[in-house]
Amino acid sequence: MKSSSEQLYEEEIRSLKDEIKMLEEQHADMEHSGTLYSEEHYHSTLASLRGKSKKDSTKQQAFAALKTKLDSLEAELKQQSQMSGYVLTNYSKKTLEKSHIKVLQQHRLSGRCHFLAFQIEFQLMEVQMEATVSTTVTDLNIVVESSEFTDMSAFVSRAEDTKSLLLFFRTLKSFADWCVHRKRTLLHFKEKYPSIVRLPEGCSAEYMVIQSPKLPGCELKIVWNIDVTEEGVVTPKLNLLTKIPEEALVLDKRKAVESAPSCFKNLLRLLGIEATIESVIKSVSMEE
């Protein structure tokens, strides 16, 4: 029979074993819980990173698409500017009046057509008429900043009076095209015949001087104007002026100098501008 002290020791030992077992179970639970937390945290972080990466990728794709569209629009605008000759540099719009049937807006724009700079301010009224909309220019002010403006000042004044905005744009384009063509033509002949052709005021001027070194004192001047009627009709007008010494005129029994301007006009009708100028230059330079 065990003594009371031995029984007490055995109970304490069993109690300690139970406590150790409980602590081991708690430790195992804590390790499992910690493992689960780490995995959940890992997956959550990974998902967040993936979402952020996907979001950044979406932004990059959107940016690339916008850049492609912008490049396309810029290329289209450049092509239209090359075709029309117009480049707009500034534009603004202001609503002056608005109701359920009428809208009155003020537009301001500036730009250039080739080398001709312009500024336009106009008012545009839109009136709702049942199923249609009527649009009318109610006020128009035009400023053209160029030395060539004097050639079309009368037309601009009439365009302002008649509120003919579209006619102004068509006429300005035609006028500018002729100015550019005149400049290129004068420069072409100056480069081709440098010893005979002179451009005292440059290739942007309205005339050229033809003078052969073999004929001192004899000079021909081709004046090239570009007329614009009040109705917006643009027409190139060329005239030949002669400057011949008196002693040479006395020897001109056939009146060739006197008839030269009218003959020049006839050649223009038959050959056109470039071929006629070439013919005059060759006649002065004694070429075949």
PDB file of C-alpha atoms in Angstrom:
ATOM      1  CA  MET A   1       0.000   0.000   0.000  1.00  0.00           C
ATOM      2  CA  LYS A   2       1.368   3.344  -1.081  1.00  0.00           C
ATOM      3  CA  SER A   3       1.939   5.998   1.439  1.00  0.00           C
ATOM      4  CA  SER A   4       0.104   9.267   1.321  1.00  0.00           C
ATOM      5  CA  SER A   5       3.251  11.095   0.259  1.00  0.00           C
ATOM      6  CA  GLU A   6       3.760   8.866  -2.786  1.00  0.00           C
ATOM      7  CA  GLN A   7       0.187   9.400  -3.887  1.00  0.00           C
ATOM      8  CA  LEU A   8       0.644  13.135  -3.573  1.00  0.00           C
ATOM      9  CA  TYR A   9       3.766  12.991  -5.796  1.00  0.00           C
ATOM     10  CA  GLU A  10       1.982  10.959  -8.457  1.00  0.00           C
ATOM     11  CA  GLU A  11      -0.932  13.391  -8.582  1.00  0.00           C
ATOM     12  CA  GLU A  12       1.473  16.301  -8.974  1.00  0.00           C
ATOM     13  CA  ILE A  13       3.283  14.466 -11.789  1.00  0.00           C
ATOM     14  CA  ARG A  14      -0.022  13.783 -13.638  1.00  0.00           C
ATOM     15  CA  SER A  15      -1.032  17.411 -13.136  1.00  0.00           C
ATOM     16  CA  LEU A  16       2.282  18.568 -14.604  1.00  0.00           C
ATOM     17  CA  LYS A  17       1.918  16.198 -17.598  1.00  0.00           C
ATOM     18  CA  ASP A  18      -1.597  17.519 -18.271  1.00  0.00           C
ATOM     19  CA  GLU A  19      -0.349  21.077 -18.075  1.00  0.00           C
ATOM     20  CA  ILE A  20       2.533  20.299 -20.441  1.00  0.00           C
ATOM     21  CA  LYS A  21       0.169  18.649 -22.913  1.00  0.00           C
ATOM     22  CA  MET A  22      -2.196  21.638 -22.797  1.00  0.00           C
ATOM     23  CA  LEU A  23       0.690  24.030 -23.406  1.00  0.00           C
ATOM     24  CA  GLU A  24       1.894  21.947 -26.352  1.00  0.00           C
ATOM     25  CA  GLU A  25      -1.596  22.013 -27.901  1.00  0.00           C
ATOM     26  CA  GLN A  26      -1.823  25.780 -27.404  1.00  0.00           C
ATOM     27  CA  HIS A  27       1.590  26.200 -29.020  1.00  0.00           C
ATOM     28  CA  ALA A  28       0.522  24.101 -32.003  1.00  0.00           C
ATOM     29  CA  ASP A  29      -2.637  26.166 -32.388  1.00  0.00           C
ATOM     30  CA  MET A  30      -0.616  29.360 -32.283  1.00  0.00           C
ATOM     31  CA  GLU A  31       1.770  28.096 -34.981  1.00  0.00           C
ATOM     32  CA  HIS A  32      -1.140  27.050 -37.217  1.00  0.00           C
ATOM     33  CA  SER A  33      -2.863  30.368 -36.700  1.00  0.00           C
ATOM     34  CA  GLY A  34       0.333  32.222 -37.503  1.00  0.00           C
ATOM     35  CA  THR A  35       0.807  30.190 -40.675  1.00  0.00           C
ATOM     36  CA  LEU A  36      -2.709  30.905 -41.825  1.00  0.00           C
ATOM     37  CA  TYR A  37      -2.267  34.616 -41.181  1.00  0.00           C
ATOM     38  CA  SER A  38       0.921  34.722 -43.150  1.00  0.00           C
ATOM     39  CA  GLU A  39      -0.646  32.957 -46.139  1.00  0.00           C
ATOM     40  CA  GLU A  40      -3.714  35.198 -46.067  1.00  0.00           C
ATOM     41  CA  HIS A  41      -1.548  38.256 -45.785  1.00  0.00           C
ATOM     42  CA  TYR A  42       0.628  37.043 -48.637  1.00  0.00           C
ATOM     43  CA  HIS A  43      -2.323  36.366 -50.916  1.00  0.00           C
ATOM     44  CA  SER A  44      -3.896  39.723 -50.027  1.00  0.00           C
ATOM     45  CA  THR A  45      -0.686  41.576 -50.739  1.00  0.00           C
ATOM     46  CA  LEU A  46      -0.170  39.694 -53.995  1.00  0.00           C
ATOM     47  CA  ALA A  47      -3.713  40.443 -55.119  1.00  0.00           C
ATOM     48  CA  SER A  48      -3.203  44.115 -54.294  1.00  0.00           C
ATOM     49  CA  LEU A  49       0.006  44.210 -56.284  1.00  0.00           C
ATOM     50  CA  ARG A  50      -1.643  42.453 -59.201  1.00  0.00           C
ATOM     51  CA  GLY A  51      -4.523  44.913 -59.109  1.00  0.00           C
ATOM     52  CA  LYS A  52      -2.140  47.841 -59.029  1.00  0.00           C
ATOM     53  CA  SER A  53      -0.120  46.382 -61.879  1.00  0.00           C
ATOM     54  CA  LYS A  54      -3.283  45.803 -63.879  1.00  0.00           C
ATOM     55  CA  LYS A  55      -4.421  49.357 -63.154  1.00  0.00           C
ATOM     56  CA  ASP A  56      -1.068  50.787 -64.233  1.00  0.00           C
ATOM     57  CA  SER A  57      -1.172  48.651 -67.369  1.00  0.00           C
ATOM     58  CA  THR A  58      -4.671  49.965 -68.169  1.00  0.00           C
ATOM     59  CA  LYS A  59      -3.453  53.544 -67.742  1.00  0.00           C
ATOM     60  CA  GLN A  60      -0.502  52.905 -70.034  1.00  0.00           C
ATOM     61  CA  GLN A  61      -2.768  51.400 -72.675  1.00  0.00           C
ATOM     62  CA  ALA A  62      -5.151  54.383 -72.427  1.00  0.00           C
ATOM     63  CA  PHE A  63      -2.231  56.807 -72.686  1.00  0.00           C
ATOM     64  CA  ALA A  64      -0.854  54.986 -75.721  1.00  0.00           C
ATOM     65  CA  ALA A  65      -4.286  55.059 -77.379  1.00  0.00           C
ATOM     66  CA  LEU A  66      -4.645  58.805 -76.708  1.00  0.00           C
ATOM     67  CA  LYS A  67      -1.161  59.495 -78.060  1.00  0.00           C
ATOM     68  CA  THR A  68      -1.924  57.518 -81.211  1.00  0.00           C
ATOM     69  CA  LYS A  69      -5.162  59.448 -81.691  1.00  0.00           C
ATOM     70  CA  LEU A  70      -3.399  62.769 -81.069  1.00  0.00           C
ATOM     71  CA  ASP A  71      -0.680  61.933 -83.601  1.00  0.00           C
ATOM     72  CA  SER A  72      -3.367  60.993 -86.116  1.00  0.00           C
ATOM     73  CA  LEU A  73      -5.265  64.247 -85.537  1.00  0.00           C
ATOM     74  CA  GLU A  74      -2.057  66.292 -85.850  1.00  0.00           C
ATOM     75  CA  ALA A  75      -1.176  64.544 -89.108  1.00  0.00           C
ATOM     76  CA  GLU A  76      -4.694  65.139 -90.439  1.00  0.00           C
ATOM     77  CA  LEU A  77      -4.554  68.810 -89.407  1.00  0.00           C
ATOM     78  CA  LYS A  78      -1.176  69.215 -91.083  1.00  0.00           C
ATOM     79  CA  GLN A  79      -2.500  67.622 -94.275  1.00  0.00           C
ATOM     80  CA  GLN A  80      -5.575  69.872 -94.267  1.00  0.00           C
ATOM     81  CA  SER A  81      -3.377  72.940 -93.689  1.00  0.00           C
ATOM     82  CA  GLN A  82      -1.161  71.951 -96.607  1.00  0.00           C
ATOM     83  CA  MET A  83      -4.170  71.432 -98.845  1.00  0.00           C
ATOM     84  CA  SER A  84      -6.058  74.573 -97.829  1.00  0.00           C
ATOM     85  CA  GLY A  85      -3.117  76.842 -97.077  1.00  0.00           C
ATOM     86  CA  TYR A  86      -4.801  77.949 -93.853  1.00  0.00           C
ATOM     87  CA  VAL A  87      -3.235  77.723 -90.402  1.00  0.00           C
ATOM     88  CA  LEU A  88      -5.304  78.902 -87.420  1.00  0.00           C
ATOM     89  CA  THR A  89      -3.242  80.164 -84.476  1.00  0.00           C
ATOM     90  CA  ASN A  90      -5.955  81.332 -82.070  1.00  0.00           C
ATOM     91  CA  TYR A  91      -9.700  80.928 -81.557  1.00  0.00           C
ATOM     92  CA  SER A  92     -12.218  81.958 -78.921  1.00  0.00           C
ATOM     93  CA  LYS A  93     -16.003  81.883 -78.599  1.00  0.00           C
ATOM     94  CA  LYS A  94     -18.381  83.820 -76.364  1.00  0.00           C
ATOM     95  CA  THR A  95     -22.144  83.425 -75.992  1.00  0.00           C
ATOM     96  CA  LEU A  96     -23.849  86.822 -76.095  1.00  0.00           C
ATOM     97  CA  GLU A  97     -27.471  85.718 -76.023  1.00  0.00           C
ATOM     98  CA  LYS A  98     -29.274  82.421 -75.529  1.00  0.00           C
ATOM     99  CA  SER A  99     -32.911  81.361 -75.450  1.00  0.00           C
ATOM    100  CA  HIS A 100     -34.897  78.251 -76.335  1.00  0.00           C
ATOM    101  CA  ILE A 101     -35.155  79.364 -79.983  1.00  0.00           C
ATOM    102  CA  LYS A 102     -32.128  81.621 -80.551  1.00  0.00           C
ATOM    103  CA  VAL A 103     -28.390  81.585 -79.788  1.00  0.00           C
ATOM    104  CA  LEU A 104     -26.061  84.515 -80.555  1.00  0.00           C
ATOM    105  CA  GLN A 105     -22.325  83.850 -80.285  1.00  0.00           C
ATOM    106  CA  GLN A 106     -19.242  85.952 -80.920  1.00  0.00           C
ATOM    107  CA  HIS A 107     -16.282  84.225 -82.585  1.00  0.00           C
ATOM    108  CA  ARG A 108     -12.723  85.489 -82.804  1.00  0.00           C
ATOM    109  CA  LEU A 109      -9.998  83.763 -84.764  1.00  0.00           C
ATOM    110  CA  SER A 110      -6.588  84.571 -86.128  1.00  0.00           C
ATOM    111  CA  GLY A 111      -4.237  82.755 -88.443  1.00  0.00           C
ATOM    112  CA  ARG A 112      -2.602  82.948 -91.814  1.00  0.00           C
ATOM    113  CA  CYS A 113      -3.123  81.804 -95.363  1.00  0.00           C
ATOM    114  CA  HIS A 114       0.348  81.118 -96.696  1.00  0.00           C
ATOM    115  CA  PHE A 115       2.136  84.353 -95.699  1.00  0.00           C
ATOM    116  CA  LEU A 116      -0.999  86.511 -95.280  1.00  0.00           C
ATOM    117  CA  ALA A 117      -1.865  86.962 -91.591  1.00  0.00           C
ATOM    118  CA  PHE A 118      -5.464  87.798 -90.725  1.00  0.00           C
ATOM    119  CA  GLN A 119      -7.772  88.405 -87.773  1.00  0.00           C
ATOM    120  CA  ILE A 120     -11.526  87.941 -87.929  1.00  0.00           C
ATOM    121  CA  GLU A 121     -14.292  88.730 -85.476  1.00  0.00           C
ATOM    122  CA  PHE A 122     -17.876  87.802 -86.317  1.00  0.00           C
ATOM    123  CA  GLN A 123     -21.214  87.136 -84.669  1.00  0.00           C
ATOM    124  CA  LEU A 124     -23.185  84.041 -85.560  1.00  0.00           C
ATOM    125  CA  MET A 125     -26.911  83.729 -84.869  1.00  0.00           C
ATOM    126  CA  GLU A 126     -28.634  80.340 -84.801  1.00  0.00           C
ATOM    127  CA  VAL A 127     -32.435  80.300 -84.845  1.00  0.00           C
ATOM    128  CA  GLN A 128     -34.448  77.130 -84.304  1.00  0.00           C
ATOM    129  CA  MET A 129     -37.224  76.878 -86.883  1.00  0.00           C
ATOM    130  CA  GLU A 130     -39.305  73.753 -86.212  1.00  0.00           C
ATOM    131  CA  ALA A 131     -37.099  70.885 -87.458  1.00  0.00           C
ATOM    132  CA  THR A 132     -34.377  73.083 -88.996  1.00  0.00           C
ATOM    133  CA  VAL A 133     -31.784  75.554 -87.728  1.00  0.00           C
ATOM    134  CA  SER A 134     -31.088  78.828 -89.534  1.00  0.00           C
ATOM    135  CA  THR A 135     -27.539  80.208 -89.187  1.00  0.00           C
ATOM    136  CA  THR A 136     -26.688  83.816 -90.085  1.00  0.00           C
ATOM    137  CA  VAL A 137     -23.578  85.989 -89.780  1.00  0.00           C
ATOM    138  CA  THR A 138     -24.830  89.215 -88.190  1.00  0.00           C
ATOM    139  CA  ASP A 139     -21.535  91.122 -87.833  1.00  0.00           C
ATOM    140  CA  LEU A 140     -18.119  90.784 -89.493  1.00  0.00           C
ATOM    141  CA  ASN A 141     -14.802  92.585 -88.977  1.00  0.00           C
ATOM    142  CA  ILE A 142     -11.661  91.615 -90.920  1.00  0.00           C
ATOM    143  CA  VAL A 143      -8.033  92.678 -90.571  1.00  0.00           C
ATOM    144  CA  VAL A 144      -5.391  91.480 -93.050  1.00  0.00           C
ATOM    145  CA  GLU A 145      -1.801  92.214 -92.007  1.00  0.00           C
ATOM    146  CA  SER A 146       0.234  92.412 -95.200  1.00  0.00           C
ATOM    147  CA  SER A 147       1.658  94.903 -97.660  1.00  0.00           C
ATOM    148  CA  GLU A 148      -0.386  93.144-100.357  1.00  0.00           C
ATOM    149  CA  PHE A 149      -3.558  94.087 -98.473  1.00  0.00           C
ATOM    150  CA  THR A 150      -3.942  97.212-100.641  1.00  0.00           C
ATOM    151  CA  ASP A 151      -4.646  94.928-103.618  1.00  0.00           C
ATOM    152  CA  MET A 152      -7.769  93.563-101.949  1.00  0.00           C
ATOM    153  CA  SER A 153      -8.807  96.292 -99.521  1.00  0.00           C
ATOM    154  CA  ALA A 154     -11.916  97.175-101.535  1.00  0.00           C
ATOM    155  CA  PHE A 155     -13.020  93.547-101.543  1.00  0.00           C
ATOM    156  CA  VAL A 156     -12.491  93.202 -97.767  1.00  0.00           C
ATOM    157  CA  SER A 157     -14.623  96.281 -97.142  1.00  0.00           C
ATOM    158  CA  ARG A 158     -17.428  94.866 -99.277  1.00  0.00           C
ATOM    159  CA  ALA A 159     -17.144  91.451 -97.588  1.00  0.00           C
ATOM    160  CA  GLU A 160     -17.597  93.154 -94.210  1.00  0.00           C
ATOM    161  CA  ASP A 161     -20.627  95.096 -95.469  1.00  0.00           C
ATOM    162  CA  THR A 162     -22.285  92.004 -96.958  1.00  0.00           C
ATOM    163  CA  LYS A 163     -21.216  89.681 -94.076  1.00  0.00           C
ATOM    164  CA  SER A 164     -19.704  87.336 -96.695  1.00  0.00           C
ATOM    165  CA  LEU A 165     -17.445  85.254 -94.465  1.00  0.00           C
ATOM    166  CA  LEU A 166     -17.145  82.201 -96.749  1.00  0.00           C
ATOM    167  CA  LEU A 167     -16.483  84.397 -99.780  1.00  0.00           C
ATOM    168  CA  PHE A 168     -13.670  86.096 -97.877  1.00  0.00           C
ATOM    169  CA  PHE A 169     -11.984  82.783 -97.117  1.00  0.00           C
ATOM    170  CA  ARG A 170     -12.268  81.581-100.726  1.00  0.00           C
ATOM    171  CA  THR A 171     -10.956  84.849-102.120  1.00  0.00           C
ATOM    172  CA  LEU A 172      -8.099  85.154 -99.635  1.00  0.00           C
ATOM    173  CA  LYS A 173      -6.990  81.628-100.542  1.00  0.00           C
ATOM    174  CA  SER A 174      -7.049  82.378-104.270  1.00  0.00           C
ATOM    175  CA  PHE A 175      -5.220  85.689-103.786  1.00  0.00           C
ATOM    176  CA  ALA A 176      -2.546  84.116-101.572  1.00  0.00           C
ATOM    177  CA  ASP A 177      -2.033  81.256-104.055  1.00  0.00           C
ATOM    178  CA  TRP A 178      -1.381  83.752-106.846  1.00  0.00           C
ATOM    179  CA  CYS A 179       1.040  85.719-104.643  1.00  0.00           C
ATOM    180  CA  VAL A 180       2.988  82.556-103.887  1.00  0.00           C
ATOM    181  CA  HIS A 181       3.005  81.558-107.569  1.00  0.00           C
ATOM    182  CA  ARG A 182       4.258  85.018-108.591  1.00  0.00           C
ATOM    183  CA  LYS A 183       7.060  84.869-106.026  1.00  0.00           C
ATOM    184  CA  ARG A 184       8.191  81.424-107.178  1.00  0.00           C
ATOM    185  CA  THR A 185       8.062  82.414-110.841  1.00  0.00           C
ATOM    186  CA  LEU A 186      10.126  85.585-110.373  1.00  0.00           C
ATOM    187  CA  LEU A 187      12.674  83.701-108.292  1.00  0.00           C
ATOM    188  CA  HIS A 188      12.860  80.946-110.899  1.00  0.00           C
ATOM    189  CA  PHE A 189      13.781  83.338-113.713  1.00  0.00           C
ATOM    190  CA  LYS A 190      16.211  85.242-111.510  1.00  0.00           C
ATOM    191  CA  GLU A 191      18.060  82.003-110.761  1.00  0.00           C
ATOM    192  CA  LYS A 192      17.919  80.828-114.381  1.00  0.00           C
ATOM    193  CA  TYR A 193      19.076  84.143-115.924  1.00  0.00           C
ATOM    194  CA  PRO A 194      21.063  85.876-113.167  1.00  0.00           C
ATOM    195  CA  SER A 195      22.935  88.211-115.549  1.00  0.00           C
ATOM    196  CA  ILE A 196      19.758  89.439-117.266  1.00  0.00           C
ATOM    197  CA  VAL A 197      16.953  89.373-114.691  1.00  0.00           C
ATOM    198  CA  ARG A 198      16.961  91.734-111.718  1.00  0.00           C
ATOM    199  CA  LEU A 199      14.581  91.889-108.760  1.00  0.00           C
ATOM    200  CA  PRO A 200      15.318  95.308-107.228  1.00  0.00           C
ATOM    201  CA  GLU A 201      12.793  94.817-104.396  1.00  0.00           C
ATOM    202  CA  GLY A 202      13.156  91.062-104.024  1.00  0.00           C
ATOM    203  CA  CYS A 203      11.098  88.133-105.240  1.00  0.00           C
ATOM    204  CA  SER A 204       8.070  89.205-103.188  1.00  0.00           C
ATOM    205  CA  ALA A 205       7.721  92.420-105.199  1.00  0.00           C
ATOM    206  CA  GLU A 206       5.348  92.939-108.115  1.00  0.00           C
ATOM    207  CA  TYR A 207       7.852  93.371-110.918  1.00  0.00           C
ATOM    208  CA  MET A 208      11.059  92.169-112.541  1.00  0.00           C
ATOM    209  CA  VAL A 209      13.577  94.028-114.673  1.00  0.00           C
ATOM    210  CA  ILE A 210      15.088  92.491-117.807  1.00  0.00           C
ATOM    211  CA  GLN A 211      18.281  94.047-119.103  1.00  0.00           C
ATOM    212  CA  SER A 212      20.995  92.568-121.311  1.00  0.00           C
ATOM    213  CA  PRO A 213      24.646  93.542-120.773  1.00  0.00           C
ATOM    214  CA  LYS A 214      24.894  93.710-124.561  1.00  0.00           C
ATOM    215  CA  LEU A 215      22.228  96.450-124.724  1.00  0.00           C
ATOM    216  CA  PRO A 216      23.238  99.141-122.202  1.00  0.00           C
ATOM    217  CA  GLY A 217      20.464 101.621-121.435  1.00  0.00           C
ATOM    218  CA  CYS A 218      17.712  99.343-122.750  1.00  0.00           C
ATOM    219  CA  GLU A 219      15.434  97.966-120.085  1.00  0.00           C
ATOM    220  CA  LEU A 220      12.180  96.033-119.968  1.00  0.00           C
ATOM    221  CA  LYS A 221      10.029  95.817-116.866  1.00  0.00           C
ATOM    222  CA  ILE A 222       7.325  93.217-116.358  1.00  0.00           C
ATOM    223  CA  VAL A 223       4.780  94.377-113.783  1.00  0.00           C
ATOM    224  CA  TRP A 224       2.678  91.598-112.277  1.00  0.00           C
ATOM    225  CA  ASN A 225      -0.356  92.775-110.337  1.00  0.00           C
ATOM    226  CA  ILE A 226      -3.042  90.609-108.767  1.00  0.00           C
ATOM    227  CA  ASP A 227      -6.423  92.294-108.964  1.00  0.00           C
ATOM    228  CA  VAL A 228      -9.350  91.452-106.715  1.00  0.00           C
ATOM    229  CA  THR A 229     -12.797  92.768-107.573  1.00  0.00           C
ATOM    230  CA  GLU A 230     -15.385  93.688-104.942  1.00  0.00           C
ATOM    231  CA  GLU A 231     -17.175  90.451-105.861  1.00  0.00           C
ATOM    232  CA  GLY A 232     -14.069  88.409-104.974  1.00  0.00           C
ATOM    233  CA  VAL A 233     -12.832  87.588-108.489  1.00  0.00           C
ATOM    234  CA  VAL A 234      -9.021  87.219-108.448  1.00  0.00           C
ATOM    235  CA  THR A 235      -7.171  87.909-111.709  1.00  0.00           C
ATOM    236  CA  PRO A 236      -3.431  88.193-112.476  1.00  0.00           C
ATOM    237  CA  LYS A 237      -2.628  91.188-114.688  1.00  0.00           C
ATOM    238  CA  LEU A 238       0.772  91.515-116.324  1.00  0.00           C
ATOM    239  CA  ASN A 239       2.054  94.494-118.278  1.00  0.00           C
ATOM    240  CA  LEU A 240       5.291  95.176-120.135  1.00  0.00           C
ATOM    241  CA  LEU A 241       6.947  98.577-119.740  1.00  0.00           C
ATOM    242  CA  THR A 242       9.871  99.697-121.870  1.00  0.00           C
ATOM    243  CA  LYS A 243      12.735 102.033-121.127  1.00  0.00           C
ATOM    244  CA  ILE A 244      14.718 102.704-124.289  1.00  0.00           C
ATOM    245  CA  PRO A 245      17.165 105.598-124.983  1.00  0.00           C
ATOM    246  CA  GLU A 246      15.953 108.253-127.435  1.00  0.00           C
ATOM    247  CA  GLU A 247      18.715 107.513-129.917  1.00  0.00           C
ATOM    248  CA  ALA A 248      17.626 103.875-130.038  1.00  0.00           C
ATOM    249  CA  LEU A 249      13.980 104.834-130.595  1.00  0.00           C
ATOM    250  CA  VAL A 250      14.984 106.866-133.619  1.00  0.00           C
ATOM    251  CA  LEU A 251      16.514 103.756-135.158  1.00  0.00           C
ATOM    252  CA  ASP A 252      13.370 101.711-134.469  1.00  0.00           C
ATOM    253  CA  LYS A 253      11.747 102.164-137.872  1.00  0.00           C
ATOM    254  CA  ARG A 254       9.397  99.199-137.407  1.00  0.00           C
ATOM    255  CA  LYS A 255       8.030 100.579-134.119  1.00  0.00           C
ATOM    256  CA  ALA A 256       8.883  97.340-132.338  1.00  0.00           C
ATOM    257  CA  VAL A 257       9.304  99.105-128.988  1.00  0.00           C
ATOM    258  CA  GLU A 258       5.988 100.890-129.326  1.00  0.00           C
ATOM    259  CA  SER A 259       4.112  97.682-130.137  1.00  0.00           C
ATOM    260  CA  ALA A 260       5.939  95.594-127.506  1.00  0.00           C
ATOM    261  CA  PRO A 261       3.284  95.990-124.732  1.00  0.00           C
ATOM    262  CA  SER A 262       0.420  94.872-126.990  1.00  0.00           C
ATOM    263  CA  CYS A 263       2.477  92.007-128.393  1.00  0.00           C
ATOM    264  CA  PHE A 264       3.228  90.982-124.821  1.00  0.00           C
ATOM    265  CA  LYS A 265      -0.517  90.837-124.097  1.00  0.00           C
ATOM    266  CA  ASN A 266      -1.105  88.666-127.154  1.00  0.00           C
ATOM    267  CA  LEU A 267       1.650  86.279-126.094  1.00  0.00           C
ATOM    268  CA  LEU A 268       0.069  85.968-122.646  1.00  0.00           C
ATOM    269  CA  ARG A 269      -3.183  84.847-124.191  1.00  0.00           C
ATOM    270  CA  LEU A 270      -1.430  82.370-126.473  1.00  0.00           C
ATOM    271  CA  LEU A 271       1.402  80.989-124.325  1.00  0.00           C
ATOM    272  CA  GLY A 272       0.553  81.732-120.717  1.00  0.00           C
ATOM    273  CA  ILE A 273       2.552  83.607-118.118  1.00  0.00           C
ATOM    274  CA  GLU A 274       5.710  81.519-117.740  1.00  0.00           C
ATOM    275  CA  ALA A 275       6.252  80.869-121.450  1.00  0.00           C
ATOM    276  CA  THR A 276       5.697  84.550-122.307  1.00  0.00           C
ATOM    277  CA  ILE A 277       8.222  85.759-119.728  1.00  0.00           C
ATOM    278  CA  GLU A 278      10.714  83.177-121.002  1.00  0.00           C
ATOM    279  CA  SER A 279      10.185  84.414-124.571  1.00  0.00           C
ATOM    280  CA  VAL A 280      10.816  88.043-123.596  1.00  0.00           C
ATOM    281  CA  ILE A 281      13.991  87.169-121.691  1.00  0.00           C
ATOM    282  CA  LYS A 282      15.356  85.131-124.578  1.00  0.00           C
ATOM    283  CA  SER A 283      14.640  87.928-127.040  1.00  0.00           C
ATOM    284  CA  VAL A 284      16.609  90.369-124.902  1.00  0.00           C
ATOM    285  CA  SER A 285      19.492  87.928-124.351  1.00  0.00           C
ATOM    286  CA  MET A 286      19.670  87.220-128.117  1.00  0.00           C
ATOM    287  CA  GLU A 287      19.075  83.481-127.571  1.00  0.00           C
ATOM    288  CA  GLU A 288      17.400  81.239-130.119  1.00  0.00           C
TER     289      GLU A 288
END
